[in-house]
Short mmCIF file of C-alpha atoms and ligand atoms in Angstrom, two decimals:
data_model
loop_
_atom_site.label_atom_id
_atom_site.label_comp_id
_atom_site.label_asym_id
_atom_site.label_seq_id
_atom_site.Cartn_x
_atom_site.Cartn_y
_atom_site.Cartn_z
CA UNK A 1 118.53 126.28 137.65
CA UNK A 2 116.55 125.23 134.22
CA UNK A 3 117.41 122.37 133.60
CA UNK A 4 116.03 121.06 137.87
CA UNK A 5 112.69 122.96 136.78
CA UNK A 6 112.63 121.62 133.18
CA UNK A 7 115.05 118.27 132.59
CA UNK A 8 115.77 117.50 129.31
CA UNK A 9 113.75 114.86 127.70
CA UNK A 10 116.18 111.36 128.27
CA UNK A 11 117.05 109.35 125.14
CA UNK A 12 120.25 106.67 124.36
CA UNK A 13 120.52 108.52 120.76
CA UNK A 14 120.57 111.86 119.30
CA UNK A 15 120.51 111.51 115.83
CA UNK A 16 120.13 114.82 113.84
CA UNK A 17 119.65 115.37 110.81
CA UNK A 18 117.14 113.46 108.62
CA UNK A 19 118.33 113.27 105.82
CA UNK A 20 119.24 109.07 103.76
CA UNK A 21 122.43 109.28 106.53
CA UNK A 22 120.45 110.58 109.17
CA UNK A 23 117.65 107.27 108.25
CA UNK A 24 120.10 104.67 108.08
CA UNK A 25 122.12 105.34 111.54
CA UNK A 26 117.94 106.82 113.41
CA UNK A 27 116.82 103.04 112.05
CA UNK A 28 120.70 101.33 112.81
CA UNK A 29 121.18 102.94 116.46
CA UNK A 30 116.98 102.25 117.00
CA UNK A 31 117.07 97.74 115.81
CA UNK A 32 120.71 97.65 118.12
CA UNK A 33 118.06 98.61 120.65
CA UNK A 34 118.76 102.53 121.21
CA UNK A 35 115.77 104.26 122.98
CA UNK A 36 116.93 106.71 119.87
CA UNK A 37 115.10 110.14 118.74
CA UNK A 38 115.80 112.39 115.34
CA UNK A 39 116.11 115.48 114.53
CA UNK A 40 114.68 117.09 111.98
CA UNK A 41 114.52 121.19 111.14
CA UNK A 42 112.34 120.23 107.49
CA UNK A 43 108.82 119.79 107.82
CA UNK A 44 109.94 116.56 105.94
CA UNK A 45 112.02 113.88 106.54
CA UNK A 46 114.20 113.07 103.12
CA UNK A 47 116.69 115.48 102.99
CA UNK A 48 118.80 115.87 99.31
CA UNK A 49 117.42 112.48 97.95
CA UNK A 50 113.70 113.55 98.53
CA UNK A 51 113.92 117.16 97.98
CA UNK A 52 116.62 117.69 96.44
CA UNK A 53 115.87 114.77 94.14
CA UNK A 54 119.42 113.18 92.56
CA UNK A 55 117.31 109.93 90.92
CA UNK A 56 120.76 107.41 90.39
CA UNK A 57 121.13 104.86 92.40
CA UNK A 58 125.19 104.81 92.56
CA UNK A 59 128.32 102.70 92.78
CA UNK A 60 127.55 100.61 95.17
CA UNK A 61 129.13 96.90 93.49
CA UNK A 62 133.04 95.78 93.83
CA UNK A 63 134.22 94.72 90.50
CA UNK A 64 133.57 91.23 90.77
CA UNK A 65 129.85 92.57 91.29
CA UNK A 66 129.46 91.61 94.63
CA UNK A 67 127.08 94.76 97.14
CA UNK A 68 129.44 96.18 99.18
CA UNK A 69 126.26 97.49 100.32
CA UNK A 70 124.38 95.68 101.76
CA UNK A 71 121.98 96.97 104.58
CA UNK A 72 119.64 99.87 104.93
CA UNK A 73 120.26 100.64 101.29
CA UNK A 74 118.82 97.28 100.01
CA UNK A 75 116.31 97.59 101.58
CA UNK A 76 115.33 101.85 100.15
CA UNK A 77 116.64 100.30 96.91
CA UNK A 78 115.68 96.68 96.48
CA UNK A 79 114.73 96.60 92.31
CA UNK A 80 118.70 98.06 92.27
CA UNK A 81 119.85 94.99 93.41
CA UNK A 82 118.79 93.01 91.05
CA UNK A 83 121.77 94.12 89.13
CA UNK A 84 125.13 95.15 88.96
CA UNK A 85 126.52 99.20 89.42
CA UNK A 86 129.00 97.50 86.75
CA UNK A 87 127.56 96.83 84.37
CA UNK A 88 128.31 99.13 81.08
CA UNK A 89 126.84 97.06 78.32
CA UNK A 90 124.82 99.92 76.83
CA UNK A 91 121.73 97.22 77.22
CA UNK A 92 122.56 97.84 80.89
CA UNK A 93 119.55 99.75 82.38
CA UNK A 94 120.13 103.20 84.47
CA UNK A 95 119.11 102.29 87.61
CA UNK A 96 117.41 105.43 89.31
CA UNK A 97 115.00 105.87 91.49
CA UNK A 98 111.41 108.00 91.90
CA UNK A 99 112.50 110.42 95.23
CA UNK A 100 108.06 109.44 96.57
CA UNK A 101 109.29 106.27 96.71
CA UNK A 102 112.07 106.98 98.59
CA UNK A 103 110.18 109.44 100.39
CA UNK A 104 107.39 106.84 101.24
CA UNK A 105 110.37 103.74 102.00
CA UNK A 106 112.00 106.61 104.98
CA UNK A 107 108.40 106.76 106.39
CA UNK A 108 107.14 103.28 106.03
CA UNK A 109 110.87 102.40 107.84
CA UNK A 110 110.99 104.61 110.48
CA UNK A 111 106.97 104.06 111.50
CA UNK A 112 108.05 100.16 112.03
CA UNK A 113 110.60 100.92 115.17
CA UNK A 114 108.83 101.17 118.73
CA UNK A 115 112.58 102.52 120.02
CA UNK A 116 112.12 105.48 117.62
CA UNK A 117 110.69 108.53 117.95
CA UNK A 118 111.12 111.62 114.88
CA UNK A 119 110.54 115.10 115.66
CA UNK A 120 110.71 117.40 111.57
CA UNK A 121 110.58 121.44 112.74
CA UNK A 122 112.41 120.85 115.54
CA UNK A 123 116.62 121.58 114.28
CA UNK A 124 119.14 121.87 116.34
CA UNK A 125 120.50 125.22 117.87
CA UNK A 126 122.94 124.93 120.80
CA UNK A 127 123.89 122.20 122.31
CA UNK A 128 125.14 122.08 126.15
CA UNK A 129 128.69 120.23 126.93
CA UNK A 130 130.36 118.60 130.13
CA UNK A 131 133.89 118.74 129.22
CA UNK A 132 134.24 116.17 125.82
CA UNK A 133 131.19 115.11 126.44
CA UNK A 134 127.91 116.01 124.70
CA UNK A 135 125.40 116.75 126.93
CA UNK A 136 121.91 117.93 125.82
CA UNK A 137 120.24 119.74 121.93
CA UNK A 138 118.83 122.05 122.88
CA UNK A 139 115.85 123.08 119.61
CA UNK A 140 114.46 126.50 117.66
CA UNK A 141 111.05 124.96 118.75
CA UNK A 142 111.95 125.64 122.37
CA UNK A 143 112.93 121.84 122.74
CA UNK A 144 115.07 120.12 124.99
CA UNK A 145 116.78 117.11 124.80
CA UNK A 146 119.56 114.85 126.17
CA UNK A 147 120.74 111.72 124.96
CA UNK A 148 123.87 109.78 125.56
CA UNK A 149 125.69 109.61 122.45
CA UNK A 150 124.68 110.84 119.58
CA UNK A 151 125.13 111.53 115.28
CA UNK A 152 124.95 114.45 113.32
CA UNK A 153 123.43 113.54 110.11
CA UNK A 154 123.23 117.59 109.57
CA UNK A 155 125.20 116.29 106.04
CA UNK A 156 127.32 120.15 107.24
CA UNK A 157 128.37 119.69 109.86
CA UNK A 158 125.85 121.97 111.85
CA UNK A 159 125.79 119.18 115.20
CA UNK A 160 128.70 119.76 115.58
CA UNK A 161 130.28 123.56 114.81
CA UNK A 162 127.32 123.64 117.47
CA UNK A 163 129.30 122.36 120.08
CA UNK A 164 132.34 122.68 118.76
CA UNK A 165 134.18 120.68 117.50
CA UNK A 166 136.73 121.58 114.47
CA UNK A 167 135.92 121.07 110.58
CA UNK A 168 138.15 121.90 107.19
CA UNK A 169 135.81 123.32 104.17
CA UNK A 170 137.06 122.48 100.76
CA UNK A 171 139.10 122.11 98.63
CA UNK A 172 143.37 122.64 100.29
CA UNK A 173 144.45 125.68 97.93
CA UNK A 174 141.64 128.04 98.79
CA UNK A 175 138.48 126.18 100.95
CA UNK A 176 136.46 126.79 97.87
CA UNK A 177 133.53 123.81 97.20
CA UNK A 178 132.01 122.19 94.83
CA UNK A 179 129.64 124.22 92.93
CA UNK A 180 125.97 123.15 93.72
CA UNK A 181 123.19 122.36 91.48
CA UNK A 182 119.00 123.49 90.96
CA UNK A 183 117.51 120.22 90.16
CA UNK A 184 114.15 119.97 88.35
CA UNK A 185 111.90 116.83 85.98
CA UNK A 186 110.20 117.34 83.05
CA UNK A 187 107.28 115.19 81.87
CA UNK A 188 105.20 114.41 78.54
CA UNK A 189 108.50 113.70 75.92
CA UNK A 190 107.68 112.13 73.04
CA UNK A 191 110.29 109.98 72.53
CA UNK A 192 109.75 108.78 68.68
CA UNK A 193 111.51 111.20 68.30
CA UNK A 194 115.68 111.06 69.88
CA UNK A 195 117.75 109.10 67.79
CA UNK A 196 117.12 106.11 69.88
CA UNK A 197 113.80 106.32 71.55
CA UNK A 198 114.07 104.96 74.91
CA UNK A 199 116.30 106.57 77.65
CA UNK A 200 115.93 104.13 80.79
CA UNK A 201 119.08 102.30 79.31
CA UNK A 202 122.86 103.91 79.15
CA UNK A 203 122.96 103.33 75.75
CA UNK A 204 119.90 105.52 74.86
CA UNK A 205 120.72 108.14 78.20
CA UNK A 206 123.28 108.56 76.17
CA UNK A 207 122.29 108.70 72.52
CA UNK A 208 119.23 111.66 74.29
CA UNK A 209 122.05 113.77 76.39
CA UNK A 210 124.33 113.44 73.04
CA UNK A 211 121.45 116.06 70.97
CA UNK A 212 120.02 118.12 73.46
CA UNK A 213 125.00 118.60 74.58
CA UNK A 214 125.04 119.84 70.90
CA UNK A 215 121.75 122.10 71.15
CA UNK A 216 122.60 123.43 74.08
CA UNK A 217 126.34 124.33 72.90
CA UNK A 218 125.10 125.84 70.14
CA UNK A 219 123.23 128.34 72.81
CA UNK A 220 125.04 128.29 74.96
CA UNK A 221 127.84 129.78 72.46
CA UNK A 222 124.94 132.04 71.00
CA UNK A 223 125.72 134.00 75.13
CA UNK A 224 121.67 132.13 75.18
CA UNK A 225 122.92 130.62 78.97
CA UNK A 226 125.37 132.21 81.33
CA UNK A 227 125.29 128.35 83.28
CA UNK A 228 129.07 126.71 83.32
CA UNK A 229 128.26 123.75 82.73
CA UNK A 230 129.21 122.44 80.15
CA UNK A 231 127.29 119.47 79.00
CA UNK A 232 123.42 118.49 79.43
CA UNK A 233 123.47 115.51 81.48
CA UNK A 234 118.92 113.93 82.84
CA UNK A 235 118.26 110.56 84.35
CA UNK A 236 114.93 108.73 83.88
CA UNK A 237 113.21 107.88 86.29
CA UNK A 238 111.87 104.29 87.01
CA UNK A 239 108.39 105.16 84.78
CA UNK A 240 111.03 105.48 81.34
CA UNK A 241 108.56 108.22 80.71
CA UNK A 242 110.47 111.95 82.72
CA UNK A 243 113.56 112.79 83.08
CA UNK A 244 115.47 113.90 86.26
CA UNK A 245 118.26 117.05 85.18
CA UNK A 246 121.10 117.68 86.96
CA UNK A 247 121.61 120.33 84.28
CA UNK A 248 123.39 123.77 85.52
CA UNK A 249 126.18 124.41 88.23
CA UNK A 250 126.10 127.56 90.37
CA UNK A 251 129.92 127.88 91.77
CA UNK A 252 131.15 129.92 95.30
CA UNK A 253 127.81 128.53 96.94
CA UNK A 254 128.62 127.87 101.34
CA UNK A 255 125.98 126.80 102.76
CA UNK A 256 127.25 127.98 105.96
CA UNK A 257 126.35 131.45 105.27
CA UNK A 258 123.33 133.03 106.68
CA UNK A 259 120.33 133.15 102.53
CA UNK A 260 124.18 131.72 99.93
CA UNK A 261 120.98 128.76 99.22
CA UNK A 262 118.60 131.58 98.50
CA UNK A 263 121.08 133.20 96.70
CA UNK A 264 122.58 130.07 94.64
CA UNK A 265 118.50 129.11 93.83
CA UNK A 266 117.76 132.20 92.31
CA UNK A 267 120.21 132.31 89.71
CA UNK A 268 119.48 128.21 89.71
CA UNK A 269 116.24 129.07 88.67
CA UNK A 270 117.29 131.05 85.77
CA UNK A 271 119.16 128.23 84.12
CA UNK A 272 117.00 126.13 84.68
CA UNK A 273 114.69 128.04 82.36
CA UNK A 274 117.00 129.23 79.78
CA UNK A 275 117.43 125.46 79.84
CA UNK A 276 114.23 124.70 79.72
CA UNK A 277 113.63 126.42 77.03
CA UNK A 278 116.48 125.33 74.78
CA UNK A 279 115.48 121.65 75.01
CA UNK A 280 112.07 122.43 74.10
CA UNK A 281 114.25 123.37 70.03
CA UNK A 282 114.12 119.45 70.34
CA UNK A 283 110.79 118.02 68.52
CA UNK A 284 111.26 115.39 71.26
CA UNK A 285 110.53 117.66 74.20
CA UNK A 286 108.07 120.72 72.22
CA UNK A 287 105.48 119.58 74.11
CA UNK A 288 106.96 118.39 77.50
CA UNK A 289 106.27 120.24 80.84
CA UNK A 290 108.51 120.76 83.38
CA UNK A 291 107.11 118.43 85.88
CA UNK A 292 108.97 120.57 89.09
CA UNK A 293 111.93 122.47 90.07
CA UNK A 294 113.21 121.97 93.32
CA UNK A 295 112.35 123.90 96.58
CA UNK A 296 115.74 122.81 97.62
CA UNK A 297 118.78 123.80 96.04
CA UNK A 298 121.43 121.09 95.77
CA UNK A 299 124.73 121.41 97.67
CA UNK A 300 127.34 118.86 97.43
CA UNK A 301 129.59 119.88 100.18
CA UNK A 302 129.63 121.48 103.23
CA UNK A 303 131.47 120.90 106.58
CA UNK A 304 133.91 117.65 107.13
CA UNK A 305 134.38 116.99 110.83
CA UNK A 306 137.46 116.25 112.18
CA UNK A 307 138.14 113.13 113.41
CA UNK A 308 140.45 111.21 114.62
CA UNK A 309 141.56 109.40 110.65
CA UNK A 310 141.37 111.48 107.83
CA UNK A 311 140.13 110.20 105.14
CA UNK A 312 142.44 110.82 101.98
CA UNK A 313 141.73 110.29 98.09
CA UNK A 314 144.66 107.96 98.60
CA UNK A 315 142.92 105.56 100.67
CA UNK A 316 140.09 105.79 98.03
CA UNK A 317 142.33 104.63 94.89
CA UNK A 318 143.95 102.26 96.06
CA UNK A 319 141.14 100.54 97.46
CA UNK A 320 142.04 101.62 101.55
CA UNK A 321 141.77 97.87 103.95
CA UNK A 322 141.68 98.84 107.18
CA UNK A 323 140.96 96.93 110.91
CA UNK A 324 138.19 99.44 111.99
CA UNK A 325 136.04 99.61 109.11
CA UNK A 326 131.98 99.85 109.38
CA UNK A 327 131.64 100.84 105.97
CA UNK A 328 132.47 100.62 102.45
CA UNK A 329 131.89 102.77 98.82
CA UNK A 330 132.89 101.74 96.17
CA UNK A 331 131.63 104.81 93.39
CA UNK A 332 134.20 107.49 92.45
CA UNK A 333 135.88 110.31 93.42
CA UNK A 334 133.37 112.61 91.82
CA UNK A 335 134.70 116.79 91.57
CA UNK A 336 132.07 119.11 90.06
CA UNK A 337 134.72 121.74 89.62
CA UNK A 338 134.37 125.06 92.49
CA UNK A 339 134.82 126.71 89.45
CA UNK A 340 131.98 125.26 86.75
CA UNK A 341 134.75 123.09 84.78
CA UNK A 342 134.58 119.09 84.02
CA UNK A 343 133.49 117.13 86.38
CA UNK A 344 136.22 115.35 87.30
CA UNK A 345 135.79 111.66 87.89
CA UNK A 346 138.04 108.82 88.88
CA UNK A 347 136.83 105.30 89.63
CA UNK A 348 138.31 103.09 91.79
CA UNK A 349 140.78 100.70 90.25
CA UNK A 350 141.18 97.23 91.37
CA UNK A 351 138.98 95.49 93.57
CA UNK A 352 135.95 98.67 93.24
CA UNK A 353 135.65 100.05 96.24
CA UNK A 354 137.82 100.86 99.44
CA UNK A 355 136.82 100.50 102.75
CA UNK A 356 136.06 103.77 104.77
CA UNK A 357 137.24 103.07 109.09
CA UNK A 358 135.11 103.68 111.90
CA UNK A 359 137.43 106.73 113.50
CA UNK A 360 136.81 108.85 110.63
CA UNK A 361 133.66 107.89 112.54
CA UNK A 362 134.13 109.60 115.22
CA UNK A 363 134.51 113.38 116.41
CA UNK A 364 137.71 114.19 117.45
CA UNK A 365 136.85 117.08 119.59
CA UNK A 366 134.28 114.82 121.17
CA UNK A 367 134.14 111.75 123.77
CA UNK A 368 130.14 111.10 122.28
CA UNK A 369 130.05 112.37 119.62
CA UNK A 370 129.73 110.55 116.39
CA UNK A 371 129.78 111.09 112.56
CA UNK A 372 126.62 110.17 110.67
CA UNK A 373 126.33 111.63 106.90
CA UNK A 374 128.28 113.83 104.41
CA UNK A 375 129.92 115.37 107.44
CA UNK A 376 133.05 112.60 108.79
CA UNK A 377 135.99 112.75 108.30
CA UNK A 378 137.26 112.84 105.03
CA UNK A 379 139.23 115.12 102.28
CA UNK A 380 137.44 116.88 99.90
CA UNK A 381 138.02 114.51 97.27
CA UNK A 382 137.74 111.20 99.26
CA UNK A 383 134.37 113.53 100.46
CA UNK A 384 132.85 113.44 96.13
CA UNK A 385 133.30 109.80 96.36
CA UNK A 386 131.54 108.76 99.70
CA UNK A 387 129.16 111.94 99.39
CA UNK A 388 126.54 109.65 96.88
CA UNK A 389 123.70 107.54 99.14
CA UNK A 390 125.13 104.61 98.46
CA UNK A 391 128.07 105.32 100.73
CA UNK A 392 125.57 107.44 102.89
CA UNK A 393 123.17 105.57 103.82
CA UNK A 394 126.34 103.23 104.59
CA UNK A 395 128.06 105.78 106.02
CA UNK A 396 124.83 106.53 108.71
CA UNK A 397 124.00 102.82 109.13
CA UNK A 398 127.53 102.12 110.60
CA UNK A 399 127.03 105.66 112.80
CA UNK A 400 123.80 104.63 114.50
CA UNK A 401 124.68 101.39 115.86
CA UNK A 402 128.54 102.62 117.07
CA UNK A 403 125.85 105.72 118.71
CA UNK A 404 123.88 102.58 119.82
CA UNK A 405 126.24 100.38 121.50
CA UNK A 406 128.87 103.67 122.55
CA UNK A 407 125.21 103.62 124.92
CA UNK A 408 124.11 100.85 125.76
CA UNK A 409 128.07 99.26 126.99
CA UNK A 410 130.00 101.79 127.73
CA UNK A 411 128.38 105.74 128.19
CA UNK A 412 128.17 107.17 125.18
CA UNK A 413 131.87 106.96 124.64
CA UNK A 414 132.66 106.40 120.93
CA UNK A 415 136.30 104.67 121.64
CA UNK A 416 135.83 102.38 124.29
CA UNK A 417 133.77 100.81 121.62
CA UNK A 418 135.29 97.40 119.23
CA UNK A 419 134.97 98.32 115.27
CA UNK A 420 134.43 93.93 116.01
CA UNK A 421 131.49 95.54 117.67
CA UNK A 422 130.41 96.95 115.46
CA UNK A 423 130.10 94.90 112.63
CA UNK A 424 129.40 91.64 114.49
CA UNK A 425 125.39 93.99 114.91
CA UNK A 426 125.75 95.73 111.32
CA UNK A 427 126.58 91.65 109.80
CA UNK A 428 123.52 90.81 112.63
CA UNK A 429 121.98 92.43 110.12
CA UNK A 430 122.66 91.80 106.98
CA UNK A 431 125.41 94.74 106.39
CA UNK A 432 128.52 93.81 104.46
CA UNK A 433 130.94 94.06 106.39
CA UNK A 434 135.13 92.58 106.17
CA UNK A 435 137.09 91.64 109.17
CA UNK A 436 136.95 90.06 112.60
CA UNK A 437 133.47 90.11 114.74
CA UNK A 438 133.26 89.85 118.08
CA UNK A 439 129.57 90.34 120.28
CA UNK A 440 128.74 93.14 123.01
CA UNK A 441 129.38 91.81 125.57
CA UNK A 442 126.86 90.80 126.99
CA UNK A 443 125.12 91.02 123.13
CA UNK A 444 121.73 89.12 123.53
CA UNK A 445 120.18 91.12 120.41
CA UNK A 446 118.75 94.23 120.01
CA UNK A 447 115.87 93.38 122.97
CA UNK A 448 118.51 92.81 125.50
CA UNK A 449 121.44 94.11 127.12
C1 FAD B 1 122.57 117.99 92.84
C2 FAD B 1 123.29 116.90 92.56
C3 FAD B 1 123.53 115.27 92.80
C4 FAD B 1 123.72 114.95 93.34
N1 FAD B 1 123.93 113.13 92.38
C5 FAD B 1 124.05 112.45 93.55
C6 FAD B 1 122.86 110.63 92.55
O1 FAD B 1 122.90 111.39 91.56
N2 FAD B 1 123.12 110.22 93.08
C7 FAD B 1 123.17 110.01 95.25
O2 FAD B 1 123.70 108.88 95.19
N3 FAD B 1 123.73 110.92 95.30
C8 FAD B 1 124.23 111.82 94.35
N4 FAD B 1 124.13 113.35 94.86
C9 FAD B 1 124.69 113.21 97.03
C10 FAD B 1 123.70 113.12 97.74
O3 FAD B 1 122.53 113.11 97.45
C11 FAD B 1 124.16 113.77 99.01
O4 FAD B 1 125.18 113.54 99.50
C12 FAD B 1 123.48 112.69 100.05
O5 FAD B 1 121.99 112.49 99.40
C13 FAD B 1 123.42 113.95 101.06
O6 FAD B 1 122.87 112.76 103.09
P1 FAD B 1 122.88 113.13 103.66
O7 FAD B 1 122.56 113.12 104.88
O8 FAD B 1 124.47 113.15 103.90
O9 FAD B 1 122.43 114.77 104.68
P2 FAD B 1 121.16 114.88 103.62
O10 FAD B 1 120.25 113.91 102.62
O11 FAD B 1 121.33 117.03 102.81
O12 FAD B 1 120.70 115.85 104.98
C14 FAD B 1 120.73 115.90 105.93
C15 FAD B 1 119.73 116.73 106.53
O13 FAD B 1 119.56 117.70 108.05
C16 FAD B 1 118.70 118.53 108.41
N5 FAD B 1 119.56 119.89 109.39
C17 FAD B 1 120.59 120.32 109.02
N6 FAD B 1 121.02 121.24 110.44
C18 FAD B 1 119.61 120.50 111.28
C19 FAD B 1 119.95 120.78 112.38
N7 FAD B 1 120.45 121.90 112.56
N8 FAD B 1 119.09 120.72 113.21
C20 FAD B 1 118.00 118.99 112.32
N9 FAD B 1 119.00 118.94 111.30
C21 FAD B 1 119.45 119.88 110.53
C22 FAD B 1 118.94 118.98 106.70
O14 FAD B 1 117.17 119.76 106.95
C23 FAD B 1 118.15 117.55 105.62
O15 FAD B 1 117.26 116.80 106.38
C24 FAD B 1 123.52 114.33 94.51
C25 FAD B 1 123.73 116.23 95.90
C26 FAD B 1 123.87 116.98 94.83
C27 FAD B 1 123.68 118.24 94.83
#
């Protein structure tokens, strides 16, 4: 047998996918004392937040202005913690990031973990199972790795699909997925030609959106673009000079279908060219240049893996409080219409946040598979909320911590781990948790078992 001649290299925890969720999961697992392998199929780590940059740091405060994500997210975006994401005054800053800074923060934090190995250009291509336990992952470069516990942080639930786990896709009525977007950035904007010569504040940015949207709507009425998006949305970089445009909707993109992303990029580029031509009619943009057009399509939604609990819109809007909470999210329900119509946004009422239960992070069809990115078990509507970087970083941190505890205390078995143990470790690592905490058996910190 192949295994006897060349057995897979063994780790405690394998995390597949190195976007926000996977990086946080891998850091958390390594910091909980697990020998961890982070696998990324792309040549560089970073995932959507770096390679299809999104700019905006979405809400992570309760309505009382307390941060409900204090963990690795704060290490990634320290500047955002100087402000509240519930500050809606016109003079309040829009909290944004530069993808180069985020990529550098990922590299710095990952390099600092002695328990962590990172392999890029190494996509999980198949999974070997023994009953309900995943045993090992075979990668597309021929390498083979085994572990006690696995974290699926591939965004679209690719690892779980390879392990034959059940999943849902899209909205209930017809499985249609949220629209996708090809983002691009512009620089060289003459701010003195804008009605409000500053777009780093909420008030200034909304004024800019109004100016550009009016030009765009006129052009759309003349048939100059087929882009279904109804308005121009862009966000400032932290330098207050450049803008990241999130301003096209490509519908009908199913990232699980071969070739779908490439076809979507082609369509997206046409919309980008249309929009650049339109905004250049504004005097402030007459000499602006396109800094880059993303090489990766911005995909909002993929598989949602069936877990022990499926988080719903009612849970989000009902400010759910779960006994097995391991993460929290404050971001709105935010559905980019699969048909390309208006975006539906609904605030989380009351306290402004809801709990994410451990059961939604445990794949129903396996015993040692944790969900650590936007592929957790939830409905189309709930997913539209926790999918943002603040949500997935908290999910990833919780999943990585749980996987490490499972590997160390329970031979990888997710259901043998108490949520209070996970919360204990998360709290020690200064993450926001609510509910009782209990040290895992024999716990004396990451270095002890
Ligand atoms: C256009 C757009 C705008 C958005 N705007 C915002 C915003 O303003 N603010 C915000 O916070 N969020 C925003 N989001 C959402 C947010 O960016 C993403 O949901 C989030 O970054 C997803 O993180 P992730 O870790 O789940 O997945 P990803 O970052 O997509 O990472 C998944 C990784 O898994 C890898 N992978 C896939 N398959 C395999 C495999 N078989 N083996 C190994 N690796 C694999 C991929 O290459 C990828 O690197 C936006 C999303 C889009 C598309």
